[in-house]
Amino acid sequence: MDFSFSTITHNLPYLLAAARWTLIISFAGMLVGLGLGILVCAARLSRHRWLSSFAALYVSFFRGVPLLVQLLAFFYILPYAGIDLPATVAAFLSIGMCSAAYNAEILRGSLQAIPAGQKEAADALGIAPFALWRRILVPQALRIGLPSHVNELILLVKVSSLASVVGIGELTRVAQNITGQTYRPLEIYLAAACVYFVINAILAYAGRMAERRLNVGGA
Amino acid sequence: MPDTATSAESIITVRGLGKRYGDFQALTGVDLDVRKSEVTCLIGPSGSGKSTLLRCMNFLEAYEEGEVRLDGELIGWQEGSSGPRRPLPGRRLREQRRHIGMVFQQFNLWPHMSALENVAEALVQVQGMTKAEANGRAMAALEKVNLKDKAGNYPSALSGGQQQRVAIARAIAMEPRVILFDEPTSALDPELVGEVLNVMKAMATEGMTMVVVTHEMGFAAHVASRVAFLDHGRLVACVPPPEIFGADPADPRIRSFLQTYRERNVV
Amino acid sequence: MELDLFVRYGPALLHGFGITILCWIAGSLGGMALGFLIACIYQWSGRWIRGLLQAYIEIVRGTPFMIQLFILYYGGPHFGLLLSPVEAGIAGFVVYGSPYFAEIFRAGFASTPKGQFEAARCMGFSEWTIVRRIVLPQMLVSITAPLTNFVIILTKETAILSVVTVPELLYETQTMAAETFTYVEPFLVLSLFYWAMVEFTSWLGRRVELRVTRHLRRA
Ligand SMILES: Nc1ncnc2c1ncn2[C@@H]1O[C@H](COP(=O)(O)OP(=O)(O)OP(=O)(O)O)[C@@H](O)[C@H]1O
Ligand SMILES: [Mg+2]
């Protein structure tokens, strides 16, 4: 067995450049996932029966179907429906739609941890339901659920590798391309794994720091 | 063979026992003889090392200095001439521990097994009995602690006193040469203490060798053959109860220790 | 909906389904076994070995499954590991799942009170007997839910095996789609199929959990 470090050092710049797309897809996916997740969660907790069952169905479906299948279906259905989107946008939209299901569930759990008295206090002050959600409940819930949301983001960094299947030049795809030229799969994929690992380690660390700061400031 | 002159009638001999936790010296130079068919009570202030001493006796804590012998056999360490001691291989240690029963403050029953299963488990797994044999022996042990009718109960469906009696039955069933008790009644409601102490008294009458760490001074005074007093990891005295609970104990440390009990009218 | 399409490709799809199930079951069982082994070694070893195991856990959890598969399947031959796609798929599952399973078992060990070990030790139980008779039956209560949870996640990860040409369900569906130029229907059906599989597995998991806890609750 021969292991070629020079292959890694030669190609590392390309991998790092591609990692930018990994980050873009996963962060954009997280934003979509959070925004949509808040809506789904609100629908889930809504008093309207059909709204809450639709949200339940949404969560169950997007958590029950492999993301790769969702992604492929999304890419096949878009042109069929006559919608023309850049591939990258389609990718993070699809990832975000899936992530919304998970974020909605995390939020729902966090909301339950907020003492009921706060809602009553807001009611007593005559605060409207929407303002109650926007100003009081959601910010607190996001804070309570921070570790889980960070976890979700780390998960998205990993699943963004699926975007390679639909031809987006993120880290995994570029690693595949380089492998095609160099015939050094072991070195290249190990290097790519390292890049993923470093990204996730940094995210996990940042998450812990944020958590600590919030704990000191709040509560 | 080691020197057995002093241990003619003693089952456990402790010599020069020292144990440290990091920088903290928990036990220093402890000498103790546990004699056959006697009850030896260990008393002393909290943190004086009673539990540590007891747990060294079956090597739940590995002691560094001195030795603990069961019928002349060194516990936990390989019998060696020089150099650093090496611990016994697991199989030999397990063989030794079969002969030393132990009863814990927190009972430590296995919650997923009924009372009978708790008692029978080791008979099957360690002594290699058949299930039928083991159940027979376990039932007899439960009868000794007056819990025959609760054999099918899970620990969660037993009172604290009953749980502790099952734990005692579990120890008895192994037919050990000695049973160690670490504050067996401290976790119990006051009205349940009596039933456990009565069982222990009955065992003493039948000639079971017992070492009991306890805060029940009444039990120490009336049931023990010898009472050992520990203070700051040292054995201050190991004498018949009257010399400690009598009119005026010699050592000031014992006096002040007992004073706290006298004030509460316990003795 | 073109039904005759599904009739024509029925056998291939069924075969793909069989491969999916095979990889899923073999991978789950293997991952569980390896995870259990890791948790056991962790429980009974010193700082150095614990550090190594922790590093393994962090690295595998910090990298995408797809990259791990590529390393095994394409990089494997470079260190003398020649695997067929299915073998690589199963091996990939075992590696990918092991740290998650290990963490579940480790939490199980940690949740068993120390006194339970001591009581057994001082009656002369061997460590293996303690694990088998005392620890495992008790931790079954607390680990069944997370175990099923992760097995369900693995159900969905089987789709990723298609990228290393494991002829599983998604792969066969893609083949069918490419050969017949129909995309939307097959992927909708496929989604429903995975969804049903996941729902069924979680239903099964809840049944198992009830069984396990009922046995222990019996007073
Ligand atoms: N695992 C440990 N690590 C460090 N120190 C310990 C440990 N176990 C016990 N000690 C210390 O050793 C000393 C003796 O403890 P031990 O439990 O033997 O006391 P004790 O006489 O049984 O007290 P009590 O009556 O409260 O049970 C205490 O000061 C305790 O803090
Ligand atoms: Mg103690």
XYZ file of C-alpha atoms and ligand atoms in Angstrom:
737
model
C 0.000 0.000 0.000
C 1.297 3.410 -0.882
C -0.127 6.547 0.577
C 0.483 9.760 -1.323
C 0.448 12.822 0.875
C 1.354 15.039 -2.047
C -1.968 14.182 -3.721
C -3.674 15.577 -0.664
C -1.582 18.726 -0.426
C -1.998 19.391 -4.157
C -5.748 19.078 -4.083
C -6.542 20.498 -0.695
C -7.172 24.018 -2.095
C -9.846 22.623 -4.411
C -11.465 20.729 -1.585
C -11.482 23.807 0.620
C -13.004 25.896 -2.162
C -15.708 23.271 -2.551
C -16.276 23.261 1.196
C -17.620 26.781 0.748
C -20.553 25.320 -1.163
C -21.056 22.700 1.508
C -21.347 25.520 4.018
C -23.642 27.602 1.815
C -26.002 24.709 1.198
C -26.134 23.625 4.810
C -26.516 27.120 6.280
C -29.115 28.156 3.706
C -30.851 24.842 4.317
C -30.818 25.563 8.038
C -32.320 29.017 7.529
C -35.108 27.608 5.388
C -35.511 24.767 7.851
C -35.802 27.107 10.824
C -38.204 29.543 9.161
C -40.400 26.849 7.724
C -40.009 24.855 10.920
C -41.473 27.705 12.977
C -44.474 27.804 10.645
C -44.915 24.039 10.737
C -44.649 24.066 14.513
C -47.219 26.865 14.780
C -49.532 24.915 12.508
C -48.941 21.777 14.550
C -50.023 23.563 17.716
C -52.877 25.364 16.038
C -56.444 24.938 17.281
C -57.600 24.320 13.722
C -57.829 20.584 13.363
C -57.030 20.394 9.657
C -54.053 22.706 10.034
C -52.512 20.699 12.838
C -53.108 17.369 11.121
C -51.547 18.718 7.959
C -48.480 19.749 9.973
C -48.360 16.327 11.620
C -48.503 14.712 8.207
C -45.760 17.024 6.950
C -43.471 16.105 9.827
C -44.151 12.400 9.501
C -43.625 12.391 5.733
C -40.440 14.429 5.593
C -38.940 12.500 8.461
C -40.047 9.187 7.001
C -38.658 9.457 3.479
C -34.903 9.264 2.839
C -33.538 12.717 2.076
C -31.829 11.403 -1.037
C -35.194 10.270 -2.375
C -36.728 13.639 -1.472
C -33.902 15.415 -3.231
C -34.197 13.348 -6.414
C -37.979 13.639 -6.437
C -37.700 17.397 -5.963
C -35.318 17.665 -8.901
C -37.558 15.563 -11.127
C -40.783 17.253 -10.122
C -39.610 20.873 -10.502
C -39.272 20.858 -14.308
C -42.410 18.746 -14.538
C -44.236 21.536 -12.717
C -42.610 24.090 -14.968
C -40.465 25.680 -12.258
C -36.937 26.673 -13.193
C -34.538 27.088 -10.280
C -30.751 27.071 -10.065
C -29.657 23.612 -8.898
C -28.028 24.950 -5.725
C -31.189 26.771 -4.706
C -33.275 23.688 -5.382
C -30.848 21.667 -3.259
C -31.002 23.844 -0.177
C -34.751 24.293 -0.551
C -35.180 20.535 -0.548
C -32.822 20.076 2.368
C -34.564 22.927 4.180
C -37.987 21.383 3.685
C -36.785 18.188 5.261
C -34.987 20.000 8.040
C -38.142 21.984 8.799
C -39.791 18.780 9.984
C -36.989 18.149 12.484
C -36.720 21.786 13.584
C -40.483 21.914 14.107
C -40.287 18.955 16.462
C -37.341 20.451 18.354
C -39.271 23.709 18.733
C -42.364 21.922 19.901
C -40.338 20.246 22.633
C -38.737 23.543 23.669
C -42.079 25.341 23.771
C -43.359 22.773 26.209
C -40.492 23.641 28.528
C -41.649 27.249 28.818
C -43.763 27.689 31.952
C -47.453 28.156 31.180
C -47.490 31.146 33.519
C -45.667 33.248 30.917
C -48.478 32.796 28.416
C -50.978 33.699 31.084
C -48.998 36.773 32.035
C -48.971 37.858 28.387
C -52.680 37.190 28.079
C -53.295 39.239 31.184
C -51.379 42.116 29.618
C -53.506 41.816 26.508
C -50.621 40.838 24.218
C -51.885 39.502 20.905
C -51.160 35.858 20.078
C -48.885 36.688 17.156
C -46.810 39.103 19.220
C -46.716 36.566 22.021
C -45.234 34.048 19.615
C -42.837 36.399 17.915
C -41.581 38.334 20.928
C -41.815 35.904 23.811
C -42.243 32.257 22.929
C -40.120 31.669 19.828
C -36.993 33.495 21.049
C -37.071 31.545 24.281
C -37.759 28.252 22.543
C -34.856 28.766 20.153
C -32.645 29.441 23.134
C -33.815 26.382 25.045
C -33.445 24.200 21.965
C -30.096 25.639 20.920
C -28.078 22.428 21.430
C -30.553 20.464 19.326
C -30.605 23.078 16.594
C -26.800 23.078 16.475
C -26.980 19.308 16.198
C -29.390 19.700 13.320
C -26.999 22.079 11.581
C -24.136 19.591 11.967
C -26.426 16.964 10.507
C -27.121 19.240 7.541
C -23.407 19.687 6.888
C -23.202 15.925 6.618
C -26.333 15.459 4.485
C -25.295 18.268 2.149
C -23.001 15.616 0.683
C -26.142 14.151 -0.903
C -26.304 17.208 -3.152
C -23.363 15.691 -5.017
C -25.791 13.165 -6.472
C -27.681 15.893 -8.307
C -24.453 17.323 -9.639
C -23.741 20.236 -7.311
C -20.036 20.965 -6.942
C -19.831 20.790 -3.173
C -17.144 18.980 -1.208
C -18.153 15.403 -1.957
C -18.743 16.050 -5.647
C -15.404 17.793 -6.086
C -13.696 14.960 -4.224
C -15.292 12.548 -6.700
C -14.102 14.645 -9.628
C -10.554 14.827 -8.317
C -10.583 11.076 -7.721
C -11.603 10.610 -11.339
C -8.486 12.462 -12.416
C -5.949 11.214 -9.913
C -7.149 7.657 -9.210
C -6.345 8.269 -5.560
C -9.716 7.676 -3.881
C -8.312 6.765 -0.467
C -6.270 9.936 -0.042
C -8.875 12.270 -1.499
C -11.845 10.879 0.406
C -9.873 10.797 3.653
C -8.955 14.429 3.080
C -12.587 15.283 2.386
C -13.592 13.431 5.564
C -11.097 15.548 7.495
C -12.574 18.757 6.101
C -16.073 17.660 7.097
C -14.814 16.680 10.529
C -13.108 20.013 11.097
C -16.211 21.959 10.024
C -18.372 19.951 12.381
C -15.908 20.185 15.248
C -15.867 23.970 14.863
C -19.664 24.115 14.734
C -19.954 21.922 17.816
C -17.459 24.112 19.650
C -19.236 27.324 18.612
C -22.507 25.778 19.730
C -21.107 24.995 23.167
C -19.720 28.506 23.514
C -23.040 30.066 22.496
C -24.831 27.808 24.932
C -22.537 28.853 27.753
C -22.991 32.549 27.023
C -26.741 32.206 26.888
C -26.749 30.298 30.159
C -24.707 32.976 31.883
C -26.782 35.844 30.526
C -30.224 34.330 30.726
C -32.331 32.355 33.172
C 2.063 -20.937 55.305
C 1.882 -17.565 56.955
C 2.101 -17.159 60.669
C -1.152 -18.480 62.060
C -0.331 -18.314 65.748
C -2.449 -15.261 66.380
C -5.222 -16.282 64.056
C -5.913 -19.619 65.659
C -9.554 -18.813 66.061
C -9.819 -15.805 63.806
C -11.311 -16.001 60.332
C -10.195 -12.612 59.093
C -6.912 -11.128 60.184
C -6.067 -7.580 59.270
C -2.456 -6.489 59.724
C -0.949 -3.052 59.204
C -3.706 -2.133 56.765
C -3.221 1.198 54.976
C -5.409 2.724 52.290
C -5.160 6.094 50.620
C -7.354 7.996 48.176
C -4.921 10.194 46.298
C -3.299 12.291 49.002
C -5.841 11.405 51.632
C -4.868 8.644 54.046
C -8.183 6.896 54.771
C -6.743 4.024 56.839
C -3.481 3.824 58.760
C -1.914 0.705 60.288
C -5.123 -1.102 61.176
C -4.785 -4.446 62.999
C -7.959 -6.416 63.582
C -9.001 -10.006 64.224
C -12.461 -11.170 63.304
C -13.085 -14.343 65.249
C -15.158 -17.270 64.232
C -18.828 -17.190 65.279
C -18.473 -13.752 66.751
C -20.105 -10.450 65.891
C -17.577 -7.652 65.467
C -19.061 -4.186 65.343
C -17.207 -1.252 63.777
C -18.176 2.115 65.176
C -16.765 5.590 64.934
C -17.461 9.075 63.685
C -18.568 9.705 60.113
C -15.630 9.649 57.731
C -13.431 7.691 60.127
C -12.934 4.902 57.589
C -15.413 2.228 58.692
C -16.784 1.561 55.230
C -13.319 1.690 53.758
C -12.046 -0.932 56.219
C -15.017 -3.165 55.502
C -14.627 -2.830 51.753
C -10.922 -3.652 51.950
C -11.891 -6.959 53.543
C -13.401 -8.215 50.281
C -11.167 -6.099 48.064
C -13.953 -3.877 46.765
C -11.318 -1.295 47.628
C -7.765 -2.248 46.767
C -5.587 -1.554 49.805
C -1.941 -0.636 49.306
C -0.302 -1.421 52.639
C -0.552 -4.343 54.984
C -2.693 -7.379 54.473
C -6.122 -8.882 54.911
C -6.268 -12.648 55.273
C -9.235 -14.972 55.168
C -8.345 -18.226 56.943
C -4.723 -17.422 56.300
C -5.167 -16.657 52.600
C -4.147 -13.190 51.425
C -7.124 -11.345 49.950
C -6.828 -9.602 46.603
C -3.055 -9.672 46.158
C -0.781 -12.406 44.964
C 1.250 -13.951 47.744
C 4.680 -12.598 46.901
C 8.095 -12.339 48.474
C 9.431 -9.021 47.210
C 8.806 -6.190 44.810
C 5.478 -4.501 44.166
C 2.461 -6.672 44.789
C 0.385 -7.849 41.891
C -3.394 -8.212 42.104
C -4.879 -11.671 41.890
C -6.343 -12.682 38.557
C -10.110 -12.110 38.394
C -10.975 -15.767 38.714
C -9.022 -16.202 41.971
C -10.483 -13.024 43.434
C -13.990 -14.214 42.590
C -13.218 -17.534 44.245
C -12.233 -15.664 47.429
C -15.237 -13.386 47.381
C -17.670 -16.284 47.311
C -16.755 -16.902 50.915
C -17.317 -13.325 52.043
C -20.897 -12.126 51.964
C -21.787 -8.460 51.962
C -24.890 -6.464 52.811
C -25.077 -2.828 51.714
C -26.701 0.238 53.163
C -28.649 0.742 49.922
C -29.601 -2.986 49.632
C -28.429 -3.119 45.992
C -31.030 -5.658 45.011
C -31.344 -6.236 41.285
C -34.636 -4.570 40.369
C -35.438 -6.756 37.382
C -35.465 -9.959 39.442
C -37.956 -11.184 42.012
C -36.833 -11.723 45.608
C -36.335 -15.412 44.935
C -34.412 -14.763 41.725
C -32.204 -12.250 43.513
C -31.223 -14.901 46.037
C -30.933 -17.769 43.556
C -29.003 -15.919 40.860
C -25.520 -16.298 42.303
C -26.167 -19.916 43.263
C -26.719 -20.691 39.594
C -24.193 -18.316 38.049
C -21.361 -18.654 40.560
C -21.857 -21.952 42.358
C -23.162 -23.742 39.280
C -26.271 -25.216 40.899
C -29.241 -26.308 38.843
C -32.184 -23.959 38.880
C -34.209 -26.322 41.086
C -31.425 -26.732 43.646
C -30.828 -23.006 43.706
C -34.503 -22.206 44.178
C -34.693 -24.682 47.057
C -31.715 -23.146 48.799
C -32.979 -19.632 48.080
C -36.372 -20.451 49.536
C -34.723 -21.761 52.711
C -32.711 -18.554 52.996
C -35.832 -16.441 52.522
C -37.519 -18.471 55.234
C -34.684 -17.599 57.602
C -35.450 -13.910 57.119
C -39.204 -14.509 57.358
C -39.926 -13.589 53.763
C -41.021 -16.889 52.299
C -44.376 -15.422 51.316
C -42.771 -12.525 49.437
C -40.542 -14.709 47.260
C -42.307 -13.688 44.046
C -42.239 -9.958 44.736
C -40.045 -7.596 42.804
C -37.922 -5.227 44.928
C -40.178 -2.329 43.951
C -43.026 -4.144 45.683
C -41.134 -4.626 48.975
C -40.666 -2.267 51.890
C -37.163 -1.089 52.734
C -36.909 -3.515 55.646
C -38.080 -6.375 53.466
C -35.626 -5.445 50.743
C -32.780 -5.459 53.218
C -33.851 -8.856 54.532
C -33.847 -10.195 50.958
C -30.322 -8.802 50.609
C -29.354 -10.641 53.794
C -30.924 -13.834 52.465
C -28.932 -13.357 49.278
C -25.737 -13.274 51.339
C -26.736 -16.193 53.594
C -27.640 -18.454 50.686
C -24.030 -18.468 49.506
C -23.072 -20.003 52.871
C -20.151 -17.640 53.296
C -17.619 -17.931 56.105
C -18.283 -14.358 57.120
C -20.790 -11.645 56.248
C -19.902 -7.959 56.117
C -22.641 -5.410 56.854
C -22.218 -1.735 55.950
C -24.777 0.244 57.953
C -27.561 -2.175 57.052
C -30.263 -0.143 58.797
C -29.206 3.418 58.013
C -31.413 3.749 54.948
C -34.492 2.440 56.750
C -37.416 4.208 58.351
C -37.067 3.927 62.139
C -39.983 1.520 62.509
C -38.377 -0.900 60.037
C -34.990 -1.043 61.752
C -36.151 -3.587 64.319
C -37.101 -6.334 61.866
C -33.676 -6.229 60.238
C -31.788 -6.164 63.533
C -33.849 -9.101 64.773
C -32.837 -11.153 61.768
C -29.200 -10.250 62.385
C -29.510 -11.181 66.045
C -30.897 -14.565 65.089
C -27.993 -15.104 62.705
C -25.552 -14.241 65.495
C -27.193 -16.767 67.781
C -26.794 -19.431 65.123
C -23.087 -18.750 65.101
C -22.648 -16.789 61.860
C -19.460 -14.737 61.806
C -20.367 -11.115 61.162
C -18.628 -7.762 60.811
C -21.118 -4.935 61.223
C -20.565 -1.233 60.613
C -23.371 0.403 62.515
C -24.683 3.484 64.212
C -27.093 1.349 66.263
C -25.277 1.499 69.584
C -27.891 -0.715 71.216
C -27.083 -3.485 68.757
C -23.334 -3.028 69.291
C -23.743 -3.067 73.065
C -25.960 -6.119 73.306
C -25.182 -8.346 70.334
C -21.513 -7.712 69.532
C -18.769 -9.869 71.027
C -16.248 -7.155 70.278
C -16.560 -3.548 69.340
C -13.884 -1.843 67.281
C -13.665 1.919 67.405
C -12.165 3.796 64.462
C -11.101 7.404 64.404
C -9.348 9.229 61.569
C -8.486 5.962 59.877
C -6.894 4.416 62.978
C -8.205 1.612 65.121
C -8.427 3.072 68.626
C -9.757 0.020 70.420
C -11.117 -3.444 69.753
C -12.619 -4.730 72.963
C -15.716 -6.389 74.458
C -18.680 -3.980 74.548
C -18.647 -3.274 78.289
C -15.242 -1.662 77.982
C -16.683 0.846 75.560
C -20.253 1.239 76.710
C -19.382 0.786 80.403
C -19.275 3.508 82.981
C -16.214 5.348 81.738
C -14.388 4.381 78.568
C -10.647 4.846 78.725
C -10.065 6.781 75.529
C -11.259 10.412 75.350
C -12.155 10.003 71.655
C -14.550 7.194 72.490
C -15.979 9.213 75.345
C -16.767 12.240 73.199
C -18.165 10.036 70.429
C -20.544 8.294 72.807
C -21.426 11.596 74.428
C -23.322 12.638 71.291
C -25.388 9.462 71.546
C -25.980 9.801 75.290
C -27.269 13.296 74.723
C -29.817 11.864 72.357
C -30.645 9.139 74.878
C -29.834 6.358 72.501
C -27.746 4.218 74.818
C -50.260 6.294 -13.475
C -48.711 3.662 -15.662
C -49.417 0.474 -13.819
C -47.964 -1.897 -16.394
C -44.620 -0.201 -15.778
C -44.596 -1.425 -12.230
C -45.693 -4.844 -13.358
C -42.877 -5.022 -15.871
C -40.269 -3.876 -13.420
C -41.868 -5.665 -10.486
C -39.276 -8.415 -10.095
C -36.358 -5.969 -10.241
C -38.030 -3.688 -7.701
C -38.780 -6.611 -5.408
C -35.195 -7.749 -5.650
C -34.074 -4.226 -4.835
C -36.365 -4.235 -1.850
C -34.795 -7.509 -0.699
C -31.313 -5.987 -0.937
C -32.496 -2.928 1.001
C -33.844 -5.133 3.775
C -30.702 -7.304 3.784
C -28.349 -4.337 4.111
C -30.559 -2.725 6.703
C -30.858 -5.773 8.956
C -27.268 -6.964 8.591
C -25.969 -3.415 9.022
C -28.115 -2.724 12.079
C -27.180 -5.964 13.793
C -23.492 -5.577 12.946
C -23.457 -1.944 14.040
C -25.172 -2.861 17.279
C -22.675 -5.633 17.964
C -19.686 -3.387 17.253
C -21.229 -0.574 19.283
C -21.808 -2.913 22.202
C -18.229 -4.128 22.003
C -16.955 -0.551 22.010
C -19.135 0.337 25.001
C -17.874 -2.732 26.896
C -14.233 -1.993 26.167
C -14.832 1.616 27.174
C -16.399 0.504 30.445
C -13.454 -1.652 31.476
C -10.397 0.169 30.231
C -8.089 2.997 31.197
C -7.688 6.548 30.003
C -5.675 5.840 26.880
C -7.976 3.301 25.324
C -10.975 5.420 26.288
C -9.412 8.371 24.508
C -8.878 6.297 21.375
C -12.448 5.036 21.391
C -13.754 8.548 21.962
C -11.743 9.768 18.965
C -13.184 6.977 16.815
C -16.698 7.919 17.920
C -16.207 11.618 17.213
C -14.595 11.066 13.829
C -17.213 8.670 12.523
C -20.021 10.880 13.813
C -18.425 13.979 12.317
C -18.236 12.745 8.733
C -20.948 11.988 6.145
C -22.011 8.400 5.583
C -21.442 8.835 1.856
C -17.764 9.719 2.346
C -17.348 6.742 4.667
C -18.845 4.522 1.987
C -16.504 5.950 -0.646
C -13.489 5.359 1.580
C -14.524 1.751 2.127
C -15.620 0.963 -1.404
C -13.234 2.976 -3.583
C -10.393 3.413 -1.107
C -10.614 -0.138 0.265
C -8.710 -1.802 -2.616
C -5.757 0.459 -1.842
C -5.273 -1.283 1.463
C -6.257 -4.713 0.234
C -9.953 -4.527 1.105
C -11.858 -5.642 -1.970
C -15.582 -5.479 -1.329
C -18.591 -6.041 -3.516
C -21.100 -3.174 -3.438
C -23.416 -5.041 -1.077
C -20.537 -6.013 1.206
C -19.296 -2.442 1.214
C -22.813 -1.271 1.987
C -23.149 -3.555 4.973
C -19.646 -2.811 6.215
C -20.383 0.889 5.802
C -23.504 0.548 7.918
C -21.603 -1.307 10.613
C -18.965 1.417 10.823
C -21.412 4.303 10.466
C -23.819 2.987 13.093
C -21.307 1.737 15.655
C -20.562 5.050 17.410
C -24.239 5.907 17.781
C -24.983 2.456 19.143
C -21.911 2.642 21.375
C -23.153 5.898 22.906
C -26.543 4.358 23.584
C -25.016 1.346 25.319
C -22.582 3.548 27.201
C -25.453 5.597 28.575
C -27.085 2.305 29.517
C -24.022 1.217 31.492
C -23.825 4.607 33.159
C -27.465 4.428 34.201
C -26.925 1.190 36.116
C -26.221 2.115 39.763
C -22.689 1.320 40.888
C -24.024 -0.637 43.847
C -25.574 -3.157 41.455
C -22.131 -3.981 40.084
C -20.648 -4.146 43.581
C -23.320 -6.447 44.934
C -22.664 -8.842 42.072
C -18.875 -8.538 42.276
C -18.704 -9.368 45.921
C -20.708 -12.524 45.315
C -18.106 -13.690 42.842
C -19.862 -12.966 39.524
C -17.584 -12.683 36.538
C -17.750 -9.339 34.709
C -19.351 -10.966 31.691
C -22.044 -12.564 33.854
C -22.696 -9.178 35.431
C -23.220 -7.627 32.002
C -25.387 -10.480 30.784
C -27.559 -11.050 33.821
C -27.603 -7.749 35.723
C -26.787 -4.839 33.443
C -28.270 -5.762 30.060
C -31.739 -6.744 31.268
C -32.006 -3.522 33.256
C -30.744 -1.163 30.613
C -33.064 -2.713 28.055
C -35.754 -0.444 29.469
C -33.887 2.757 28.850
C -32.127 1.825 25.610
C -34.957 0.262 23.608
C -36.374 3.618 22.519
C -33.072 5.160 21.342
C -32.056 1.858 19.728
C -35.236 1.631 17.654
C -34.908 5.283 16.883
C -31.512 4.769 15.351
C -32.518 1.608 13.532
C -35.293 3.690 11.934
C -32.724 6.264 10.860
C -30.718 3.451 9.266
C -33.815 2.405 7.311
C -33.619 5.682 5.461
C -29.844 5.653 5.078
C -30.143 2.520 2.926
C -31.051 4.824 0.021
C -27.519 6.219 0.066
C -26.150 2.787 -0.821
C -27.405 3.377 -4.368
C -24.493 5.746 -5.002
C -21.996 2.895 -4.710
C -24.188 0.865 -7.093
C -25.746 -1.400 -4.491
C -28.770 -2.699 -6.401
C -31.227 -1.697 -3.705
C -34.646 -0.164 -4.027
C -33.674 3.368 -5.005
C -31.101 2.088 -7.479
C -33.634 -0.167 -9.188
C -36.189 2.644 -9.269
C -33.670 4.977 -10.846
C -32.862 2.340 -13.445
C -36.526 1.960 -14.231
C -37.010 5.722 -14.431
C -34.055 6.169 -16.755
C -35.115 3.348 -19.061
C -38.725 4.472 -19.356
C -38.329 8.235 -19.050
C -40.930 8.415 -16.311
C -39.723 10.096 -13.175
C -42.498 11.649 -11.173
C -44.702 8.633 -10.514
C -41.926 6.195 -9.609
C -40.467 8.647 -7.123
C -43.789 9.413 -5.526
C -44.479 5.725 -5.137
C -40.976 5.173 -3.800
C -41.435 7.941 -1.235
C -44.679 6.437 -0.025
C -42.955 3.104 0.167
C -40.114 4.312 2.394
C -42.555 6.259 4.468
C -44.623 3.146 5.073
C -41.490 1.187 5.952
C -40.385 3.787 8.490
C -43.836 4.069 10.029
C -44.037 0.298 10.273
C -40.629 0.075 11.925
C -41.464 2.728 14.492
C -44.755 0.985 15.219
C -42.791 -2.216 15.728
C -40.346 -0.355 17.949
C -43.145 0.916 20.165
C -44.483 -2.639 20.482
C -41.063 -3.940 21.471
C -40.680 -1.139 23.991
C -44.020 -1.966 25.564
C -43.022 -5.606 25.793
C -39.702 -4.876 27.441
C -41.066 -2.445 29.979
C -44.134 -4.538 30.767
C -41.900 -7.395 31.817
C -40.048 -5.100 34.166
C -43.089 -3.290 35.505
C -44.709 -6.562 36.559
C -44.648 -6.073 40.318
N -13.616 6.990 46.598
C -13.098 7.886 47.478
N -12.289 8.864 47.039
C -11.764 9.755 47.899
N -11.985 9.755 49.217
C -12.794 8.804 49.709
C -13.399 7.825 48.866
N -14.147 7.010 49.632
C -14.020 7.479 50.899
N -13.208 8.548 50.950
C -12.822 9.284 52.149
O -12.297 8.370 53.077
C -12.740 8.666 54.380
C -13.371 7.461 55.005
O -14.562 7.165 54.315
P -15.547 6.023 54.809
O -16.646 5.954 53.801
O -14.782 4.800 55.051
O -16.103 6.636 56.169
P -17.185 6.002 57.143
O -16.506 5.831 58.446
O -17.816 4.826 56.528
O -18.220 7.192 57.263
P -19.821 7.126 57.351
O -20.156 6.802 58.750
O -20.247 8.513 56.984
O -20.271 6.110 56.376
C -13.698 9.827 54.269
O -13.041 10.995 54.693
C -14.023 9.900 52.813
O -14.170 11.255 52.423
Mg -19.723 4.411 55.614
